[in-house]
mmCIF file of C-alpha atoms and ligand atoms in Angstrom:
data_model
loop_
_atom_site.group_PDB
_atom_site.id
_atom_site.type_symbol
_atom_site.label_atom_id
_atom_site.label_comp_id
_atom_site.label_asym_id
_atom_site.label_seq_id
_atom_site.Cartn_x
_atom_site.Cartn_y
_atom_site.Cartn_z
ATOM 1 C CA MET W 1 -21.314 -6.601 23.516
ATOM 2 C CA SER W 2 -24.470 -5.034 22.335
ATOM 3 C CA THR W 3 -22.718 -2.059 20.860
ATOM 4 C CA GLY W 4 -20.786 -4.239 18.521
ATOM 5 C CA ASP W 5 -17.601 -2.510 19.783
ATOM 6 C CA HIS W 6 -14.742 -4.667 20.266
ATOM 7 C CA GLU W 7 -11.849 -4.185 22.745
ATOM 8 C CA ARG W 8 -9.386 -6.894 21.728
ATOM 9 C CA THR W 9 -10.511 -9.215 24.247
ATOM 10 C CA ILE W 10 -11.373 -12.143 22.018
ATOM 11 C CA PRO W 11 -9.421 -13.350 19.015
ATOM 12 C CA LEU W 12 -11.133 -12.121 15.729
ATOM 13 C CA LYS W 13 -10.643 -13.311 12.326
ATOM 14 C CA THR W 14 -9.796 -10.433 10.020
ATOM 15 C CA GLU W 15 -13.142 -9.745 8.182
ATOM 16 C CA THR W 16 -14.658 -9.420 11.820
ATOM 17 C CA THR W 17 -11.725 -6.863 12.768
ATOM 18 C CA LEU W 18 -12.678 -4.915 9.692
ATOM 19 C CA VAL W 19 -16.126 -4.524 10.850
ATOM 20 C CA THR W 20 -15.327 -3.744 14.415
ATOM 21 C CA ALA W 21 -12.185 -2.127 15.030
ATOM 22 C CA GLY W 22 -11.758 1.637 15.589
ATOM 23 C CA ARG W 23 -15.444 1.996 16.908
ATOM 24 C CA ASP W 24 -16.459 3.844 19.891
ATOM 25 C CA THR W 25 -20.286 3.613 20.442
ATOM 26 C CA LYS W 26 -20.362 5.453 23.610
ATOM 27 C CA ALA W 27 -18.202 8.400 22.639
ATOM 28 C CA GLN W 28 -20.316 8.674 19.368
ATOM 29 C CA LYS W 29 -23.687 9.038 21.629
ATOM 30 C CA GLY W 30 -24.664 5.419 20.122
ATOM 31 C CA PHE W 31 -24.016 6.175 16.668
ATOM 32 C CA VAL W 32 -22.161 3.206 14.558
ATOM 33 C CA ASN W 33 -19.865 5.715 12.900
ATOM 34 C CA PRO W 34 -17.276 8.310 14.149
ATOM 35 C CA PRO W 35 -18.141 11.985 13.463
ATOM 36 C CA VAL W 36 -16.493 13.643 10.771
ATOM 37 C CA VAL W 37 -14.612 16.361 12.634
ATOM 38 C CA HIS W 38 -13.940 19.597 10.724
ATOM 39 C CA GLY W 39 -11.301 21.156 12.969
ATOM 40 C CA SER W 40 -8.341 23.214 13.353
ATOM 41 C CA THR W 41 -8.717 24.589 16.727
ATOM 42 C CA VAL W 42 -9.057 22.530 19.902
ATOM 43 C CA LEU W 43 -10.157 24.499 23.000
ATOM 44 C CA TYR W 44 -8.505 23.897 26.389
ATOM 45 C CA ALA W 45 -10.444 24.449 29.572
ATOM 46 C CA THR W 46 -7.918 26.162 31.602
ATOM 47 C CA ALA W 47 -4.422 28.013 31.352
ATOM 48 C CA ASP W 48 -2.966 25.197 32.943
ATOM 49 C CA ASP W 49 -4.240 22.434 30.797
ATOM 50 C CA LEU W 50 -2.956 25.141 27.673
ATOM 51 C CA HIS W 51 0.335 25.144 29.088
ATOM 52 C CA ALA W 52 0.562 21.564 29.525
ATOM 53 C CA HIS W 53 -0.965 20.692 26.213
ATOM 54 C CA ARG W 54 -3.311 18.669 28.363
ATOM 55 C CA GLY W 55 -6.490 17.099 26.465
ATOM 56 C CA GLU W 56 -7.071 14.058 24.233
ATOM 57 C CA TYR W 57 -6.613 16.307 21.197
ATOM 58 C CA GLN W 58 -4.375 19.484 20.716
ATOM 59 C CA TYR W 59 -4.748 20.496 17.164
ATOM 60 C CA GLY W 60 -6.698 19.839 13.839
ATOM 61 C CA ARG W 61 -3.422 18.768 12.252
ATOM 62 C CA HIS W 62 -2.290 16.179 14.905
ATOM 63 C CA GLY W 63 -5.543 13.973 14.956
ATOM 64 C CA SER W 64 -9.197 14.108 15.487
ATOM 65 C CA PRO W 65 -11.998 11.431 16.674
ATOM 66 C CA THR W 66 -12.166 10.557 12.920
ATOM 67 C CA THR W 67 -8.544 9.977 12.312
ATOM 68 C CA LYS W 68 -8.186 8.090 15.552
ATOM 69 C CA ALA W 69 -11.071 5.691 14.389
ATOM 70 C CA LEU W 70 -9.145 5.030 10.975
ATOM 71 C CA GLN W 71 -5.856 4.568 12.840
ATOM 72 C CA GLN W 72 -7.233 2.055 15.391
ATOM 73 C CA ALA W 73 -8.804 0.056 12.715
ATOM 74 C CA LEU W 74 -5.685 0.054 10.637
ATOM 75 C CA MET W 75 -3.584 -0.807 13.500
ATOM 76 C CA ALA W 76 -5.887 -3.812 14.144
ATOM 77 C CA LEU W 77 -5.845 -4.858 10.690
ATOM 78 C CA GLU W 78 -2.039 -4.904 10.401
ATOM 79 C CA GLY W 79 -1.539 -6.802 13.573
ATOM 80 C CA PRO W 80 0.922 -6.814 16.736
ATOM 81 C CA GLN W 81 3.862 -5.575 14.784
ATOM 82 C CA CYS W 82 2.129 -2.254 13.804
ATOM 83 C CA ALA W 83 3.118 0.397 16.371
ATOM 84 C CA GLY W 84 1.277 3.300 14.519
ATOM 85 C CA VAL W 85 -0.348 4.549 11.461
ATOM 86 C CA GLY W 86 0.399 7.949 9.592
ATOM 87 C CA ILE W 87 -2.147 9.564 7.421
ATOM 88 C CA ALA W 88 -1.149 11.088 4.407
ATOM 89 C CA PRO W 89 -3.279 13.126 1.514
ATOM 90 C CA SER W 90 -2.240 10.667 -1.209
ATOM 91 C CA GLY W 91 -0.436 7.214 -1.707
ATOM 92 C CA LEU W 92 2.536 9.230 -2.972
ATOM 93 C CA ALA W 93 2.875 11.426 -0.123
ATOM 94 C CA ALA W 94 2.769 8.526 2.270
ATOM 95 C CA ILE W 95 5.789 7.070 0.201
ATOM 96 C CA THR W 96 7.850 10.361 0.061
ATOM 97 C CA THR W 97 7.061 11.182 3.734
ATOM 98 C CA THR W 98 8.512 7.679 4.747
ATOM 99 C CA LEU W 99 11.430 8.111 2.665
ATOM 100 C CA LEU W 100 12.160 11.811 4.204
ATOM 101 C CA ALA W 101 11.326 10.052 7.576
ATOM 102 C CA VAL W 102 14.094 7.383 7.192
ATOM 103 C CA LEU W 103 16.883 8.919 5.208
ATOM 104 C CA LYS W 104 19.581 11.780 5.632
ATOM 105 C CA ALA W 105 22.206 13.294 3.501
ATOM 106 C CA GLY W 106 24.880 10.617 2.610
ATOM 107 C CA ASP W 107 22.678 7.779 2.914
ATOM 108 C CA HIS W 108 22.043 5.080 0.118
ATOM 109 C CA LEU W 109 18.713 3.773 -0.846
ATOM 110 C CA LEU W 110 18.048 0.509 -2.767
ATOM 111 C CA VAL W 111 14.890 0.653 -4.646
ATOM 112 C CA CYS W 112 13.130 -2.175 -6.765
ATOM 113 C CA ASP W 113 13.323 -1.401 -10.364
ATOM 114 C CA ASN W 114 9.491 -2.388 -10.926
ATOM 115 C CA VAL W 115 8.425 0.395 -8.183
ATOM 116 C CA TYR W 116 5.722 2.919 -8.851
ATOM 117 C CA ARG W 117 7.167 5.547 -11.325
ATOM 118 C CA PRO W 118 6.354 8.762 -9.123
ATOM 119 C CA SER W 119 8.471 6.833 -6.215
ATOM 120 C CA ARG W 120 11.234 6.721 -8.706
ATOM 121 C CA ASN W 121 10.844 10.066 -9.833
ATOM 122 C CA PHE W 122 11.056 11.263 -6.180
ATOM 123 C CA CYS W 123 14.292 9.152 -5.473
ATOM 124 C CA ASN W 124 15.908 10.551 -8.518
ATOM 125 C CA GLY W 125 14.835 14.196 -8.312
ATOM 126 C CA MET W 126 14.510 15.358 -4.550
ATOM 127 C CA LEU W 127 16.421 12.797 -2.569
ATOM 128 C CA ALA W 128 19.187 13.016 -5.145
ATOM 129 C CA ARG W 129 19.076 16.810 -4.571
ATOM 130 C CA TYR W 130 19.293 16.262 -0.644
ATOM 131 C CA GLY W 131 22.295 13.947 -1.302
ATOM 132 C CA VAL W 132 20.744 10.617 -0.787
ATOM 133 C CA GLU W 133 21.921 8.097 -3.347
ATOM 134 C CA THR W 134 19.538 5.437 -5.105
ATOM 135 C CA THR W 135 20.629 2.273 -6.678
ATOM 136 C CA TYR W 136 17.612 0.026 -8.551
ATOM 137 C CA PHE W 137 17.620 -3.679 -8.528
ATOM 138 C CA ASP W 138 16.109 -6.518 -10.302
ATOM 139 C CA PRO W 139 12.676 -7.324 -8.340
ATOM 140 C CA LEU W 140 13.655 -11.013 -8.823
ATOM 141 C CA ILE W 141 16.852 -10.535 -6.972
ATOM 142 C CA GLY W 142 15.914 -12.477 -3.890
ATOM 143 C CA SER W 143 18.692 -13.024 -1.154
ATOM 144 C CA ALA W 144 21.435 -11.911 -3.785
ATOM 145 C CA ILE W 145 20.455 -8.543 -2.909
ATOM 146 C CA THR W 146 23.147 -8.843 -0.172
ATOM 147 C CA SER W 147 25.705 -7.761 -2.625
ATOM 148 C CA LEU W 148 24.283 -4.529 -3.274
ATOM 149 C CA PHE W 149 24.291 -3.147 0.460
ATOM 150 C CA LYS W 150 26.872 -0.566 1.219
ATOM 151 C CA PRO W 151 28.047 0.554 4.861
ATOM 152 C CA ASN W 152 25.534 3.676 4.312
ATOM 153 C CA THR W 153 22.521 1.593 2.839
ATOM 154 C CA LYS W 154 19.571 2.629 5.336
ATOM 155 C CA ALA W 155 16.595 1.362 3.503
ATOM 156 C CA VAL W 156 15.023 -0.927 0.802
ATOM 157 C CA LEU W 157 11.868 0.079 -1.012
ATOM 158 C CA ILE W 158 9.830 -2.581 -2.710
ATOM 159 C CA GLU W 159 6.648 -3.188 -4.302
ATOM 160 C CA ALA W 160 4.834 -6.884 -4.235
ATOM 161 C CA PRO W 161 3.986 -7.399 -7.272
ATOM 162 C CA GLY W 162 5.162 -4.273 -9.096
ATOM 163 C CA SER W 163 1.471 -2.475 -10.177
ATOM 164 C CA GLN W 164 2.615 -2.452 -13.736
ATOM 165 C CA SER W 165 4.679 -5.402 -14.561
ATOM 166 C CA PHE W 166 3.610 -7.647 -11.623
ATOM 167 C CA GLU W 167 7.119 -9.290 -10.929
ATOM 168 C CA MET W 168 6.958 -10.668 -7.691
ATOM 169 C CA PRO W 169 10.057 -9.893 -5.165
ATOM 170 C CA ASP W 170 10.940 -12.425 -2.394
ATOM 171 C CA VAL W 171 9.759 -10.080 0.446
ATOM 172 C CA PRO W 172 11.243 -12.187 3.494
ATOM 173 C CA ALA W 173 14.660 -12.825 1.503
ATOM 174 C CA ILE W 174 14.828 -8.956 0.965
ATOM 175 C CA ALA W 175 13.959 -8.435 4.494
ATOM 176 C CA SER W 176 16.342 -10.863 6.114
ATOM 177 C CA ALA W 177 19.292 -9.530 3.998
ATOM 178 C CA ALA W 178 18.182 -5.925 4.980
ATOM 179 C CA HIS W 179 18.265 -6.471 8.517
ATOM 180 C CA SER W 180 21.600 -8.367 8.607
ATOM 181 C CA HIS W 181 22.975 -4.914 7.122
ATOM 182 C CA GLY W 182 21.354 -2.784 9.462
ATOM 183 C CA ALA W 183 18.809 -1.492 6.734
ATOM 184 C CA ILE W 184 15.095 -1.485 7.004
ATOM 185 C CA VAL W 185 12.485 -2.341 4.569
ATOM 186 C CA ILE W 186 9.600 -0.133 3.177
ATOM 187 C CA ASP W 187 7.036 -2.110 1.303
ATOM 188 C CA ASP W 188 4.491 -0.313 -1.071
ATOM 189 C CA ASN W 189 1.697 -2.852 -0.204
ATOM 190 C CA THR W 190 -1.154 -1.108 -2.243
ATOM 191 C CA TRP W 191 -1.610 -4.244 -4.481
ATOM 192 C CA ALA W 192 -2.321 -6.754 -1.983
ATOM 193 C CA THR W 193 -3.339 -4.733 0.810
ATOM 194 C CA PRO W 194 -2.811 -6.029 4.466
ATOM 195 C CA LEU W 195 -5.644 -8.329 3.812
ATOM 196 C CA PHE W 196 -3.875 -10.559 1.461
ATOM 197 C CA HIS W 197 -0.258 -9.921 2.225
ATOM 198 C CA ARG W 198 0.880 -9.442 5.870
ATOM 199 C CA SER W 199 4.006 -7.221 5.197
ATOM 200 C CA LEU W 200 4.898 -6.404 8.686
ATOM 201 C CA GLU W 201 4.674 -10.416 9.622
ATOM 202 C CA GLN W 202 7.225 -10.860 6.840
ATOM 203 C CA GLY W 203 9.765 -8.734 7.888
ATOM 204 C CA VAL W 204 8.670 -5.433 6.416
ATOM 205 C CA ASP W 205 9.239 -2.396 8.940
ATOM 206 C CA ILE W 206 6.948 0.054 7.042
ATOM 207 C CA SER W 207 4.002 -0.999 5.030
ATOM 208 C CA ILE W 208 2.353 1.785 2.923
ATOM 209 C CA GLN W 209 -1.062 1.934 1.410
ATOM 210 C CA ALA W 210 -2.165 4.206 -1.502
ATOM 211 C CA ALA W 211 -5.610 4.187 0.196
ATOM 212 C CA THR W 212 -6.945 6.047 -2.795
ATOM 213 C CA LYS W 213 -7.208 2.342 -4.383
ATOM 214 C CA TYR W 214 -8.782 -0.521 -2.475
ATOM 215 C CA ILE W 215 -9.023 0.901 0.964
ATOM 216 C CA GLY W 216 -11.221 3.759 -0.456
ATOM 217 C CA GLY W 217 -12.509 1.467 -3.318
ATOM 218 C CA HIS W 218 -14.938 3.841 -4.797
ATOM 219 C CA SER W 219 -12.574 6.016 -7.010
ATOM 220 C CA ASP W 220 -13.608 9.065 -4.782
ATOM 221 C CA ILE W 221 -10.845 10.112 -2.514
ATOM 222 C CA MET W 222 -7.000 10.815 -2.678
ATOM 223 C CA PHE W 223 -5.372 9.135 0.660
ATOM 224 C CA GLY W 224 -2.334 7.229 1.959
ATOM 225 C CA THR W 225 -1.407 5.368 5.041
ATOM 226 C CA ILE W 226 1.940 4.664 6.743
ATOM 227 C CA SER W 227 1.885 1.452 8.872
ATOM 228 C CA ALA W 228 5.293 1.336 10.924
ATOM 229 C CA ASN W 229 6.737 -1.177 13.519
ATOM 230 C CA ALA W 230 8.008 0.088 16.831
ATOM 231 C CA ALA W 231 11.522 0.686 15.444
ATOM 232 C CA THR W 232 10.496 2.918 12.811
ATOM 233 C CA TRP W 233 7.373 4.663 14.165
ATOM 234 C CA PRO W 234 9.298 7.269 16.002
ATOM 235 C CA SER W 235 10.923 8.584 12.843
ATOM 236 C CA VAL W 236 7.729 8.306 10.847
ATOM 237 C CA SER W 237 5.677 10.193 13.347
ATOM 238 C CA ASP W 238 8.471 13.045 13.596
ATOM 239 C CA ALA W 239 8.537 13.431 9.942
ATOM 240 C CA ILE W 240 4.740 13.667 9.713
ATOM 241 C CA ARG W 241 4.619 16.530 12.228
ATOM 242 C CA PHE W 242 7.856 18.268 10.673
ATOM 243 C CA LEU W 243 6.241 18.412 7.340
ATOM 244 C CA GLY W 244 2.735 18.996 8.536
ATOM 245 C CA VAL W 245 1.306 16.176 6.733
ATOM 246 C CA CYS W 246 -2.642 15.339 7.390
ATOM 247 C CA ALA W 247 -5.490 14.699 5.282
ATOM 248 C CA GLY W 248 -9.442 16.225 5.178
ATOM 249 C CA PRO W 249 -11.641 14.748 7.474
ATOM 250 C CA ASP W 250 -14.298 13.845 4.683
ATOM 251 C CA ASP W 251 -11.451 11.667 3.080
ATOM 252 C CA VAL W 252 -10.436 10.014 6.419
ATOM 253 C CA PHE W 253 -14.225 9.114 6.962
ATOM 254 C CA LEU W 254 -14.492 7.462 3.411
ATOM 255 C CA ALA W 255 -11.339 5.715 4.006
ATOM 256 C CA ILE W 256 -12.884 4.421 7.452
ATOM 257 C CA ARG W 257 -16.021 3.442 5.189
ATOM 258 C CA GLY W 258 -14.180 1.727 2.613
ATOM 259 C CA LEU W 259 -12.326 -0.335 5.304
ATOM 260 C CA ARG W 260 -15.662 -1.937 6.554
ATOM 261 C CA THR W 261 -16.382 -3.444 3.183
ATOM 262 C CA LEU W 262 -12.703 -4.391 2.133
ATOM 263 C CA ALA W 263 -13.000 -8.040 2.676
ATOM 264 C CA VAL W 264 -16.074 -8.865 0.382
ATOM 265 C CA ARG W 265 -14.807 -6.339 -2.159
ATOM 266 C CA LEU W 266 -11.084 -8.066 -2.595
ATOM 267 C CA ALA W 267 -12.633 -11.412 -2.423
ATOM 268 C CA GLN W 268 -14.886 -10.537 -5.371
ATOM 269 C CA HIS W 269 -11.928 -8.646 -7.180
ATOM 270 C CA HIS W 270 -9.765 -11.819 -6.603
ATOM 271 C CA ARG W 271 -12.404 -14.294 -8.149
ATOM 272 C CA SER W 272 -13.052 -11.913 -11.133
ATOM 273 C CA GLY W 273 -9.708 -11.080 -11.786
ATOM 274 C CA LEU W 274 -8.460 -14.577 -12.052
ATOM 275 C CA GLU W 275 -11.358 -15.732 -14.080
ATOM 276 C CA MET W 276 -10.754 -12.817 -16.500
ATOM 277 C CA ALA W 277 -7.110 -13.530 -16.426
ATOM 278 C CA GLN W 278 -7.715 -17.252 -17.146
ATOM 279 C CA TRP W 279 -10.016 -16.422 -19.935
ATOM 280 C CA LEU W 280 -7.494 -13.617 -21.598
ATOM 281 C CA ALA W 281 -4.632 -16.573 -21.221
ATOM 282 C CA LYS W 282 -6.475 -18.477 -23.807
ATOM 283 C CA ARG W 283 -7.320 -15.880 -26.467
ATOM 284 C CA PRO W 284 -5.429 -16.400 -29.724
ATOM 285 C CA GLU W 285 -4.402 -12.579 -29.499
ATOM 286 C CA VAL W 286 -2.616 -12.961 -26.022
ATOM 287 C CA LEU W 287 1.035 -13.693 -25.748
ATOM 288 C CA ARG W 288 1.051 -14.031 -22.106
ATOM 289 C CA VAL W 289 -0.946 -12.835 -18.918
ATOM 290 C CA LEU W 290 1.054 -10.977 -16.025
ATOM 291 C CA HIS W 291 -1.076 -12.477 -12.869
ATOM 292 C CA PRO W 292 0.905 -14.111 -9.955
ATOM 293 C CA ALA W 293 -1.956 -16.225 -9.009
ATOM 294 C CA LEU W 294 -1.939 -17.992 -12.385
ATOM 295 C CA GLU W 295 0.164 -21.296 -12.091
ATOM 296 C CA THR W 296 1.978 -20.392 -15.290
ATOM 297 C CA ASP W 297 3.221 -17.234 -13.822
ATOM 298 C CA PRO W 298 6.870 -16.892 -12.808
ATOM 299 C CA GLY W 299 6.042 -15.235 -9.477
ATOM 300 C CA HIS W 300 3.252 -17.978 -8.611
ATOM 301 C CA ALA W 301 5.524 -20.122 -6.021
ATOM 302 C CA ILE W 302 6.257 -16.686 -4.072
ATOM 303 C CA TRP W 303 2.734 -15.440 -4.569
ATOM 304 C CA LYS W 304 1.374 -18.841 -3.215
ATOM 305 C CA ARG W 305 3.918 -18.830 -0.221
ATOM 306 C CA ASP W 306 3.396 -15.137 0.834
ATOM 307 C CA PHE W 307 -0.213 -14.215 -0.298
ATOM 308 C CA THR W 308 -3.634 -15.199 0.779
ATOM 309 C CA GLY W 309 -5.373 -13.593 -2.399
ATOM 310 C CA ALA W 310 -4.733 -11.533 -5.437
ATOM 311 C CA SER W 311 -6.443 -8.027 -6.162
ATOM 312 C CA GLY W 312 -8.188 -7.297 -9.667
ATOM 313 C CA LEU W 313 -5.033 -5.623 -11.226
ATOM 314 C CA PHE W 314 -2.904 -7.484 -13.679
ATOM 315 C CA GLY W 315 -1.220 -7.221 -16.948
ATOM 316 C CA VAL W 316 -1.707 -8.610 -20.779
ATOM 317 C CA VAL W 317 1.034 -8.955 -23.011
ATOM 318 C CA LEU W 318 -0.573 -9.015 -26.687
ATOM 319 C CA LYS W 319 1.166 -10.543 -29.736
ATOM 320 C CA PRO W 320 2.976 -8.209 -31.789
ATOM 321 C CA VAL W 321 0.360 -5.669 -33.545
ATOM 322 C CA PRO W 322 1.020 -1.951 -34.346
ATOM 323 C CA GLU W 323 0.254 0.724 -31.905
ATOM 324 C CA ALA W 324 -2.955 1.972 -33.938
ATOM 325 C CA SER W 325 -4.546 -1.774 -33.633
ATOM 326 C CA VAL W 326 -4.281 -1.366 -29.731
ATOM 327 C CA ASP W 327 -5.801 1.788 -29.899
ATOM 328 C CA ALA W 328 -8.583 0.113 -32.123
ATOM 329 C CA ILE W 329 -9.104 -2.156 -28.838
ATOM 330 C CA LEU W 330 -9.214 0.738 -26.650
ATOM 331 C CA ASN W 331 -11.646 2.694 -28.488
ATOM 332 C CA SER W 332 -13.978 -0.094 -28.951
ATOM 333 C CA LEU W 333 -14.376 -0.961 -25.355
ATOM 334 C CA GLU W 334 -17.604 0.074 -23.624
ATOM 335 C CA LEU W 335 -17.299 -1.145 -19.900
ATOM 336 C CA PHE W 336 -13.298 -0.880 -19.524
ATOM 337 C CA GLY W 337 -12.786 2.690 -18.946
ATOM 338 C CA MET W 338 -9.510 4.091 -20.095
ATOM 339 C CA GLY W 339 -7.859 6.017 -16.914
ATOM 340 C CA TYR W 340 -5.198 5.989 -14.462
ATOM 341 C CA SER W 341 -5.527 4.892 -10.855
ATOM 342 C CA TRP W 342 -7.435 1.631 -9.772
ATOM 343 C CA GLY W 343 -8.938 -0.221 -6.808
ATOM 344 C CA GLY W 344 -12.514 1.212 -7.285
ATOM 345 C CA PHE W 345 -15.752 -0.698 -8.230
ATOM 346 C CA GLU W 346 -15.252 -0.084 -12.004
ATOM 347 C CA SER W 347 -13.167 -1.910 -14.554
ATOM 348 C CA LEU W 348 -10.380 -0.131 -16.132
ATOM 349 C CA VAL W 349 -7.474 -0.420 -18.911
ATOM 350 C CA ILE W 350 -4.335 1.521 -19.867
ATOM 351 C CA PRO W 351 -1.294 0.465 -21.944
ATOM 352 C CA PHE W 352 1.894 0.720 -20.427
ATOM 353 C CA ASP W 353 5.628 0.278 -21.429
ATOM 354 C CA CYS W 354 8.349 0.577 -18.894
ATOM 355 C CA THR W 355 11.089 0.355 -21.190
ATOM 356 C CA SER W 356 12.120 4.020 -21.345
ATOM 357 C CA TYR W 357 12.603 4.224 -17.260
ATOM 358 C CA ARG W 358 13.864 0.766 -16.140
ATOM 359 C CA THR W 359 17.414 1.039 -15.243
ATOM 360 C CA ALA W 360 18.377 -2.358 -13.320
ATOM 361 C CA THR W 361 16.527 -4.513 -15.742
ATOM 362 C CA LYS W 362 15.325 -4.644 -19.359
ATOM 363 C CA TRP W 363 11.859 -4.473 -19.878
ATOM 364 C CA ALA W 364 10.997 -6.528 -22.966
ATOM 365 C CA PRO W 365 7.774 -8.316 -22.652
ATOM 366 C CA GLY W 366 7.492 -9.334 -26.615
ATOM 367 C CA GLY W 367 4.384 -7.409 -27.559
ATOM 368 C CA PRO W 368 2.326 -4.413 -26.505
ATOM 369 C CA THR W 369 1.151 -4.682 -22.976
ATOM 370 C CA LEU W 370 -2.333 -3.389 -21.330
ATOM 371 C CA ARG W 371 -2.823 -3.233 -17.691
ATOM 372 C CA LEU W 372 -6.563 -4.111 -16.652
ATOM 373 C CA HIS W 373 -8.354 -3.334 -13.537
ATOM 374 C CA ILE W 374 -11.083 -5.936 -13.100
ATOM 375 C CA GLY W 375 -13.774 -4.146 -11.180
ATOM 376 C CA LEU W 376 -17.178 -5.499 -9.698
ATOM 377 C CA GLU W 377 -19.121 -5.764 -13.062
ATOM 378 C CA ASN W 378 -20.249 -9.279 -13.889
ATOM 379 C CA VAL W 379 -17.375 -11.139 -15.629
ATOM 380 C CA GLU W 380 -19.613 -12.210 -18.515
ATOM 381 C CA ASP W 381 -20.360 -8.582 -19.541
ATOM 382 C CA LEU W 382 -16.704 -7.810 -19.298
ATOM 383 C CA LYS W 383 -15.435 -10.643 -21.412
ATOM 384 C CA ALA W 384 -18.019 -9.514 -24.124
ATOM 385 C CA ASP W 385 -16.488 -6.150 -23.705
ATOM 386 C CA LEU W 386 -12.772 -7.294 -24.333
ATOM 387 C CA ALA W 387 -14.227 -9.702 -27.097
ATOM 388 C CA ARG W 388 -15.358 -6.711 -28.751
ATOM 389 C CA GLY W 389 -12.144 -5.054 -28.515
ATOM 390 C CA PHE W 390 -10.307 -8.227 -30.044
ATOM 391 C CA ASP W 391 -12.802 -8.031 -33.013
ATOM 392 C CA ALA W 392 -11.738 -4.388 -33.577
ATOM 393 C CA LEU W 393 -8.343 -5.339 -33.315
ATOM 394 C CA ARG W 394 -8.875 -8.068 -36.280
ATOM 395 C CA ALA W 395 -10.906 -5.442 -38.267
ATOM 396 C CA GLY W 396 -8.088 -2.878 -38.092
HETATM 397 C C1 LIG U 1 -1.638 4.946 -7.193
HETATM 398 C C2 LIG U 1 -0.453 4.285 -6.401
HETATM 399 C C3 LIG U 1 0.410 4.858 -5.641
HETATM 400 C C4 LIG U 1 0.100 6.519 -5.548
HETATM 401 O O1 LIG U 1 -1.056 6.564 -4.830
HETATM 402 P P1 LIG U 1 -1.715 8.189 -4.971
HETATM 403 O O2 LIG U 1 -3.033 8.080 -4.126
HETATM 404 O O3 LIG U 1 -2.415 8.335 -6.516
HETATM 405 O O4 LIG U 1 -0.846 9.247 -4.859
HETATM 406 C C5 LIG U 1 1.425 4.362 -5.132
HETATM 407 N N1 LIG U 1 1.906 3.216 -5.253
HETATM 408 C C6 LIG U 1 1.136 2.502 -6.044
HETATM 409 C C7 LIG U 1 1.450 0.923 -6.187
HETATM 410 C C8 LIG U 1 -0.136 2.733 -6.697
HETATM 411 O O5 LIG U 1 -0.761 2.175 -7.341
#
């Protein structure tokens, strides 16, 4: 079709879906991209229409041509199990909205011990205050999770792999145990994105993206998405309405723009990330590299079975050195920036230590640990930068 639009009539590969989905050239008077609709009020033509809320759009918070384009594109990316996509102003808001959507006072929640720390704070803080009990479990528990279910267990929250420690949970085994106990599974799929991990196809009921990371891809938005299956979409959609969750149109537009190039960016993050991980694994200063795509990683078999790629985020455990020596590395780097978040075009590094907040498992990696995000710079420049860091370590 000459407009480049696609109406799900021919089967398409994912890269093509990312380019074509959610486009409506005719509605946009020929322009390739949707308009960025800044809007609250939607006008109705007649009193009858007003009373019946008749019209494609009713009110800015409930959706616009911009949000519709993004939701359609994400639904096509997630696949046929996806019944709806919710939009949130941050990844964390996507997670908290989802938990509020599916839980009520008196319920029990199971959470992976390697979960994103602010998710944990929400469970221990607000959810506890509202009468929801949380039990943390070893991310490597597999089907043994079955012993942790109680009659009131309603949901399991996982992250595969955890975005700090990179342990790889067995998603299909956890999903099958959860479903046999009448609980649903929520997956924070930010690390792999739906491109590299088909959460909903693997038994997950609700798949969440901190779209701040790879979907945005340029470190310039805060954004989150909630992809839900048919069983869970009605409660997610209700919670979004009850709570008034929405996002600004400029960020929605930048998320659409990011989606169009997600496949090429992630392919490069995968290649460069793996090359840097392999290079680091051979350095004398390094004890081990936490990257599930490395054959030596304990999570490799699961990664190979369930994932089609790896993103550019992984961990490095250094041989024991004083904290000041780790700071000497960090201060000598010129390309790796020190900062939170990841998923943009630029390389980043932060030290991390989960010892103080893990409860189901003991975090003892054997040395100081860094988390690296490998951006889109040339890998030779990145190796030279880290080599400079190791020189500073030896000098200190
Ligand atoms: C960053 C991140 C979030 C939160 O996303 P924000 O947009 O920063 O709120 C959630 N989960 C994971 C795994 C993340 O890395």
